[in-house]
Amino acid sequence: MERQTDTSAGTPADGTRASNSAAEIARATPMAAIVEDPPLELTQRTRAMYRELKPRALYDLSGAKSPGSLEEMTGYFRRFRALRGKSLTGVSHDALQRSWCAMIVRWNRMHQEGSNFVAWLTSREEVVGEHSLSELRARVCKNAWESDHDCYVHVREGCTSCESSE
């Protein structure tokens, strides 16, 4: 027999309260339906993914083909992270380890193809620098003053380059 509820208050019409508390729902639901172990194949895939993403320790050069010194490689690593707008501080060890492994994978792939990782890194830094907003603001400011116009960035946002010019 179904209880009729007062739709305005959400309580049963006979004055008793409908019970939908979390504890009562948990008692009515079998425990196996709430907590299930992930399928075995999923955990195996997850393990394989972690082996692929983190096959070596942070700053481990044992898997790199013809690496430079550790100081050189950590310098490249700092630049590699900077390309993505990330630093080495304030980041979890796990994230740094994955990023280090990604850099070593790229290093090895480029070495295998006969490409130069350092040249690639330098060219990517130039491309990123050409497309950075701070560089664009500085170019707009410089071009505006050279053509005897007010700097749009200064008018709109307050340009740090203009502050020294005026």
PDB file of C-alpha atoms in Angstrom:
ATOM      1  CA  MET A   1       0.000   0.000   0.000  1.00  0.00           C
ATOM      2  CA  GLU A   2       1.439   3.336  -1.087  1.00  0.00           C
ATOM      3  CA  ARG A   3       1.344   6.382   1.161  1.00  0.00           C
ATOM      4  CA  GLN A   4      -0.162   9.562  -0.192  1.00  0.00           C
ATOM      5  CA  THR A   5       2.014  12.602   0.330  1.00  0.00           C
ATOM      6  CA  ASP A   6       1.149  16.246   0.570  1.00  0.00           C
ATOM      7  CA  THR A   7       3.077  17.692  -2.376  1.00  0.00           C
ATOM      8  CA  SER A   8       3.398  21.118  -0.850  1.00  0.00           C
ATOM      9  CA  ALA A   9       5.180  19.924   2.282  1.00  0.00           C
ATOM     10  CA  GLY A  10       6.624  16.620   1.094  1.00  0.00           C
ATOM     11  CA  THR A  11       5.201  14.817   4.162  1.00  0.00           C
ATOM     12  CA  PRO A  12       2.750  11.925   4.152  1.00  0.00           C
ATOM     13  CA  ALA A  13      -0.913  12.911   4.285  1.00  0.00           C
ATOM     14  CA  ASP A  14      -1.445  10.907   7.501  1.00  0.00           C
ATOM     15  CA  GLY A  15       0.996  13.191   9.371  1.00  0.00           C
ATOM     16  CA  THR A  16       3.896  10.706   9.748  1.00  0.00           C
ATOM     17  CA  ARG A  17       7.290  11.550   8.264  1.00  0.00           C
ATOM     18  CA  ALA A  18       8.655   9.698   5.257  1.00  0.00           C
ATOM     19  CA  SER A  19      12.096   8.368   6.113  1.00  0.00           C
ATOM     20  CA  ASN A  20      14.790   8.857   3.496  1.00  0.00           C
ATOM     21  CA  SER A  21      17.802   9.426   5.704  1.00  0.00           C
ATOM     22  CA  ALA A  22      21.200   8.282   4.487  1.00  0.00           C
ATOM     23  CA  ALA A  23      21.456   5.768   7.323  1.00  0.00           C
ATOM     24  CA  GLU A  24      18.153   4.128   6.397  1.00  0.00           C
ATOM     25  CA  ILE A  25      19.063   4.008   2.712  1.00  0.00           C
ATOM     26  CA  ALA A  26      22.414   2.439   3.602  1.00  0.00           C
ATOM     27  CA  ARG A  27      20.678  -0.189   5.775  1.00  0.00           C
ATOM     28  CA  ALA A  28      18.272  -1.034   2.955  1.00  0.00           C
ATOM     29  CA  THR A  29      21.019  -1.285   0.313  1.00  0.00           C
ATOM     30  CA  PRO A  30      23.241  -4.358   0.300  1.00  0.00           C
ATOM     31  CA  MET A  31      26.875  -3.522   1.092  1.00  0.00           C
ATOM     32  CA  ALA A  32      28.088  -5.179  -2.118  1.00  0.00           C
ATOM     33  CA  ALA A  33      26.114  -2.654  -4.154  1.00  0.00           C
ATOM     34  CA  ILE A  34      27.759   0.304  -2.381  1.00  0.00           C
ATOM     35  CA  VAL A  35      31.424  -0.753  -2.334  1.00  0.00           C
ATOM     36  CA  GLU A  36      32.646  -2.766  -5.268  1.00  0.00           C
ATOM     37  CA  ASP A  37      36.219  -3.616  -6.095  1.00  0.00           C
ATOM     38  CA  PRO A  38      37.245  -2.385  -9.522  1.00  0.00           C
ATOM     39  CA  PRO A  39      37.398  -5.112 -12.147  1.00  0.00           C
ATOM     40  CA  LEU A  40      40.739  -6.902 -12.281  1.00  0.00           C
ATOM     41  CA  GLU A  41      41.381  -5.881 -15.889  1.00  0.00           C
ATOM     42  CA  LEU A  42      40.911  -2.226 -14.966  1.00  0.00           C
ATOM     43  CA  THR A  43      43.550  -2.414 -12.279  1.00  0.00           C
ATOM     44  CA  GLN A  44      45.888  -4.207 -14.674  1.00  0.00           C
ATOM     45  CA  ARG A  45      45.328  -1.459 -17.252  1.00  0.00           C
ATOM     46  CA  THR A  46      45.922   1.142 -14.564  1.00  0.00           C
ATOM     47  CA  ARG A  47      49.166  -0.529 -13.543  1.00  0.00           C
ATOM     48  CA  ALA A  48      50.277  -0.667 -17.172  1.00  0.00           C
ATOM     49  CA  MET A  49      49.445   3.011 -17.575  1.00  0.00           C
ATOM     50  CA  TYR A  50      51.507   3.944 -14.509  1.00  0.00           C
ATOM     51  CA  ARG A  51      54.412   1.812 -15.726  1.00  0.00           C
ATOM     52  CA  GLU A  52      54.209   3.688 -19.026  1.00  0.00           C
ATOM     53  CA  LEU A  53      53.887   7.139 -17.435  1.00  0.00           C
ATOM     54  CA  LYS A  54      56.433   6.677 -14.647  1.00  0.00           C
ATOM     55  CA  PRO A  55      58.966   4.041 -15.666  1.00  0.00           C
ATOM     56  CA  ARG A  56      61.835   5.772 -13.840  1.00  0.00           C
ATOM     57  CA  ALA A  57      62.455   7.883 -10.770  1.00  0.00           C
ATOM     58  CA  LEU A  58      62.655  11.667 -10.786  1.00  0.00           C
ATOM     59  CA  TYR A  59      66.048  12.846 -12.125  1.00  0.00           C
ATOM     60  CA  ASP A  60      67.024   9.276 -13.052  1.00  0.00           C
ATOM     61  CA  LEU A  61      69.112   9.275 -16.233  1.00  0.00           C
ATOM     62  CA  SER A  62      69.468   5.503 -16.557  1.00  0.00           C
ATOM     63  CA  GLY A  63      66.842   5.271 -19.323  1.00  0.00           C
ATOM     64  CA  ALA A  64      68.053   8.250 -21.347  1.00  0.00           C
ATOM     65  CA  LYS A  65      70.091   7.717 -24.500  1.00  0.00           C
ATOM     66  CA  SER A  66      73.311   9.768 -24.499  1.00  0.00           C
ATOM     67  CA  PRO A  67      72.240  12.185 -21.771  1.00  0.00           C
ATOM     68  CA  GLY A  68      74.234  15.189 -20.678  1.00  0.00           C
ATOM     69  CA  SER A  69      75.223  15.736 -17.084  1.00  0.00           C
ATOM     70  CA  LEU A  70      72.521  15.770 -14.423  1.00  0.00           C
ATOM     71  CA  GLU A  71      72.878  19.550 -14.099  1.00  0.00           C
ATOM     72  CA  GLU A  72      72.374  19.997 -17.853  1.00  0.00           C
ATOM     73  CA  MET A  73      69.376  17.679 -17.911  1.00  0.00           C
ATOM     74  CA  THR A  74      67.709  19.382 -14.941  1.00  0.00           C
ATOM     75  CA  GLY A  75      68.208  22.705 -16.750  1.00  0.00           C
ATOM     76  CA  TYR A  76      66.501  21.261 -19.830  1.00  0.00           C
ATOM     77  CA  PHE A  77      63.783  19.883 -17.566  1.00  0.00           C
ATOM     78  CA  ARG A  78      63.162  23.318 -16.062  1.00  0.00           C
ATOM     79  CA  ARG A  79      62.863  24.781 -19.571  1.00  0.00           C
ATOM     80  CA  PHE A  80      60.672  21.847 -20.707  1.00  0.00           C
ATOM     81  CA  ARG A  81      58.234  22.539 -17.846  1.00  0.00           C
ATOM     82  CA  ALA A  82      58.341  26.284 -18.509  1.00  0.00           C
ATOM     83  CA  LEU A  83      57.132  25.658 -22.077  1.00  0.00           C
ATOM     84  CA  ARG A  84      53.890  24.457 -20.534  1.00  0.00           C
ATOM     85  CA  GLY A  85      53.748  27.357 -18.092  1.00  0.00           C
ATOM     86  CA  LYS A  86      54.723  25.204 -15.123  1.00  0.00           C
ATOM     87  CA  SER A  87      57.495  25.474 -12.571  1.00  0.00           C
ATOM     88  CA  LEU A  88      59.337  22.971 -10.411  1.00  0.00           C
ATOM     89  CA  THR A  89      58.111  24.402  -7.117  1.00  0.00           C
ATOM     90  CA  GLY A  90      54.741  23.914  -5.492  1.00  0.00           C
ATOM     91  CA  VAL A  91      54.090  20.737  -7.465  1.00  0.00           C
ATOM     92  CA  SER A  92      53.636  17.190  -6.236  1.00  0.00           C
ATOM     93  CA  HIS A  93      56.497  14.741  -6.603  1.00  0.00           C
ATOM     94  CA  ASP A  94      54.216  12.510  -8.674  1.00  0.00           C
ATOM     95  CA  ALA A  95      53.554  15.276 -11.215  1.00  0.00           C
ATOM     96  CA  LEU A  96      57.257  16.087 -11.485  1.00  0.00           C
ATOM     97  CA  GLN A  97      58.090  12.418 -11.970  1.00  0.00           C
ATOM     98  CA  ARG A  98      55.537  12.051 -14.797  1.00  0.00           C
ATOM     99  CA  SER A  99      56.846  15.208 -16.438  1.00  0.00           C
ATOM    100  CA  TRP A 100      60.464  14.037 -16.095  1.00  0.00           C
ATOM    101  CA  CYS A 101      59.565  10.724 -17.714  1.00  0.00           C
ATOM    102  CA  ALA A 102      57.745  12.536 -20.540  1.00  0.00           C
ATOM    103  CA  MET A 103      60.847  14.640 -21.171  1.00  0.00           C
ATOM    104  CA  ILE A 104      63.091  11.551 -21.209  1.00  0.00           C
ATOM    105  CA  VAL A 105      60.702   9.825 -23.642  1.00  0.00           C
ATOM    106  CA  ARG A 106      60.879  12.864 -25.949  1.00  0.00           C
ATOM    107  CA  TRP A 107      64.675  13.029 -25.513  1.00  0.00           C
ATOM    108  CA  ASN A 108      65.017   9.362 -26.510  1.00  0.00           C
ATOM    109  CA  ARG A 109      62.579   9.647 -29.430  1.00  0.00           C
ATOM    110  CA  MET A 110      64.404  12.666 -30.835  1.00  0.00           C
ATOM    111  CA  HIS A 111      67.765  10.963 -30.332  1.00  0.00           C
ATOM    112  CA  GLN A 112      66.458   7.903 -32.197  1.00  0.00           C
ATOM    113  CA  GLU A 113      65.178  10.085 -35.072  1.00  0.00           C
ATOM    114  CA  GLY A 114      68.468  11.969 -35.239  1.00  0.00           C
ATOM    115  CA  SER A 115      66.907  15.250 -34.069  1.00  0.00           C
ATOM    116  CA  ASN A 116      68.402  17.592 -31.513  1.00  0.00           C
ATOM    117  CA  PHE A 117      66.330  18.008 -28.340  1.00  0.00           C
ATOM    118  CA  VAL A 118      68.071  21.237 -27.322  1.00  0.00           C
ATOM    119  CA  ALA A 119      67.433  22.826 -30.739  1.00  0.00           C
ATOM    120  CA  TRP A 120      63.780  21.754 -30.534  1.00  0.00           C
ATOM    121  CA  LEU A 121      63.517  23.204 -27.026  1.00  0.00           C
ATOM    122  CA  THR A 122      65.026  26.518 -28.137  1.00  0.00           C
ATOM    123  CA  SER A 123      62.730  26.802 -31.161  1.00  0.00           C
ATOM    124  CA  ARG A 124      59.664  26.006 -29.026  1.00  0.00           C
ATOM    125  CA  GLU A 125      60.702  28.685 -26.528  1.00  0.00           C
ATOM    126  CA  GLU A 126      60.907  31.202 -29.387  1.00  0.00           C
ATOM    127  CA  VAL A 127      57.443  30.240 -30.658  1.00  0.00           C
ATOM    128  CA  VAL A 128      55.941  30.463 -27.180  1.00  0.00           C
ATOM    129  CA  GLY A 129      57.674  33.805 -26.636  1.00  0.00           C
ATOM    130  CA  GLU A 130      56.215  35.176 -29.879  1.00  0.00           C
ATOM    131  CA  HIS A 131      52.727  34.231 -28.727  1.00  0.00           C
ATOM    132  CA  SER A 132      52.933  35.337 -25.102  1.00  0.00           C
ATOM    133  CA  LEU A 133      50.581  38.091 -24.013  1.00  0.00           C
ATOM    134  CA  SER A 134      53.275  40.064 -22.224  1.00  0.00           C
ATOM    135  CA  GLU A 135      55.371  40.164 -25.397  1.00  0.00           C
ATOM    136  CA  LEU A 136      52.317  41.167 -27.425  1.00  0.00           C
ATOM    137  CA  ARG A 137      51.542  43.999 -24.995  1.00  0.00           C
ATOM    138  CA  ALA A 138      55.127  45.246 -25.215  1.00  0.00           C
ATOM    139  CA  ARG A 139      55.043  45.152 -29.049  1.00  0.00           C
ATOM    140  CA  VAL A 140      51.704  47.015 -29.163  1.00  0.00           C
ATOM    141  CA  CYS A 141      53.111  49.659 -26.844  1.00  0.00           C
ATOM    142  CA  LYS A 142      56.337  50.056 -28.814  1.00  0.00           C
ATOM    143  CA  ASN A 143      54.547  50.232 -32.175  1.00  0.00           C
ATOM    144  CA  ALA A 144      52.022  52.759 -30.865  1.00  0.00           C
ATOM    145  CA  TRP A 145      54.670  55.129 -29.537  1.00  0.00           C
ATOM    146  CA  GLU A 146      56.775  54.767 -32.699  1.00  0.00           C
ATOM    147  CA  SER A 147      53.782  55.816 -34.823  1.00  0.00           C
ATOM    148  CA  ASP A 148      52.986  58.695 -32.407  1.00  0.00           C
ATOM    149  CA  HIS A 149      49.760  57.155 -31.068  1.00  0.00           C
ATOM    150  CA  ASP A 150      48.556  56.461 -27.559  1.00  0.00           C
ATOM    151  CA  CYS A 151      49.160  52.929 -26.393  1.00  0.00           C
ATOM    152  CA  TYR A 152      45.882  50.986 -26.404  1.00  0.00           C
ATOM    153  CA  VAL A 153      47.121  48.654 -23.698  1.00  0.00           C
ATOM    154  CA  HIS A 154      47.895  51.660 -21.471  1.00  0.00           C
ATOM    155  CA  VAL A 155      44.444  53.170 -22.060  1.00  0.00           C
ATOM    156  CA  ARG A 156      42.653  49.868 -21.546  1.00  0.00           C
ATOM    157  CA  GLU A 157      44.642  48.069 -18.823  1.00  0.00           C
ATOM    158  CA  GLY A 158      47.562  50.167 -17.700  1.00  0.00           C
ATOM    159  CA  CYS A 159      50.732  49.291 -19.570  1.00  0.00           C
ATOM    160  CA  THR A 160      53.927  48.750 -17.600  1.00  0.00           C
ATOM    161  CA  SER A 161      56.008  49.657 -20.676  1.00  0.00           C
ATOM    162  CA  CYS A 162      54.250  53.027 -21.041  1.00  0.00           C
ATOM    163  CA  GLU A 163      54.748  53.995 -17.438  1.00  0.00           C
ATOM    164  CA  SER A 164      58.462  54.381 -18.056  1.00  0.00           C
ATOM    165  CA  SER A 165      57.896  56.186 -21.402  1.00  0.00           C
ATOM    166  CA  GLU A 166      55.590  58.911 -20.066  1.00  0.00           C
TER     167      GLU A 166
END
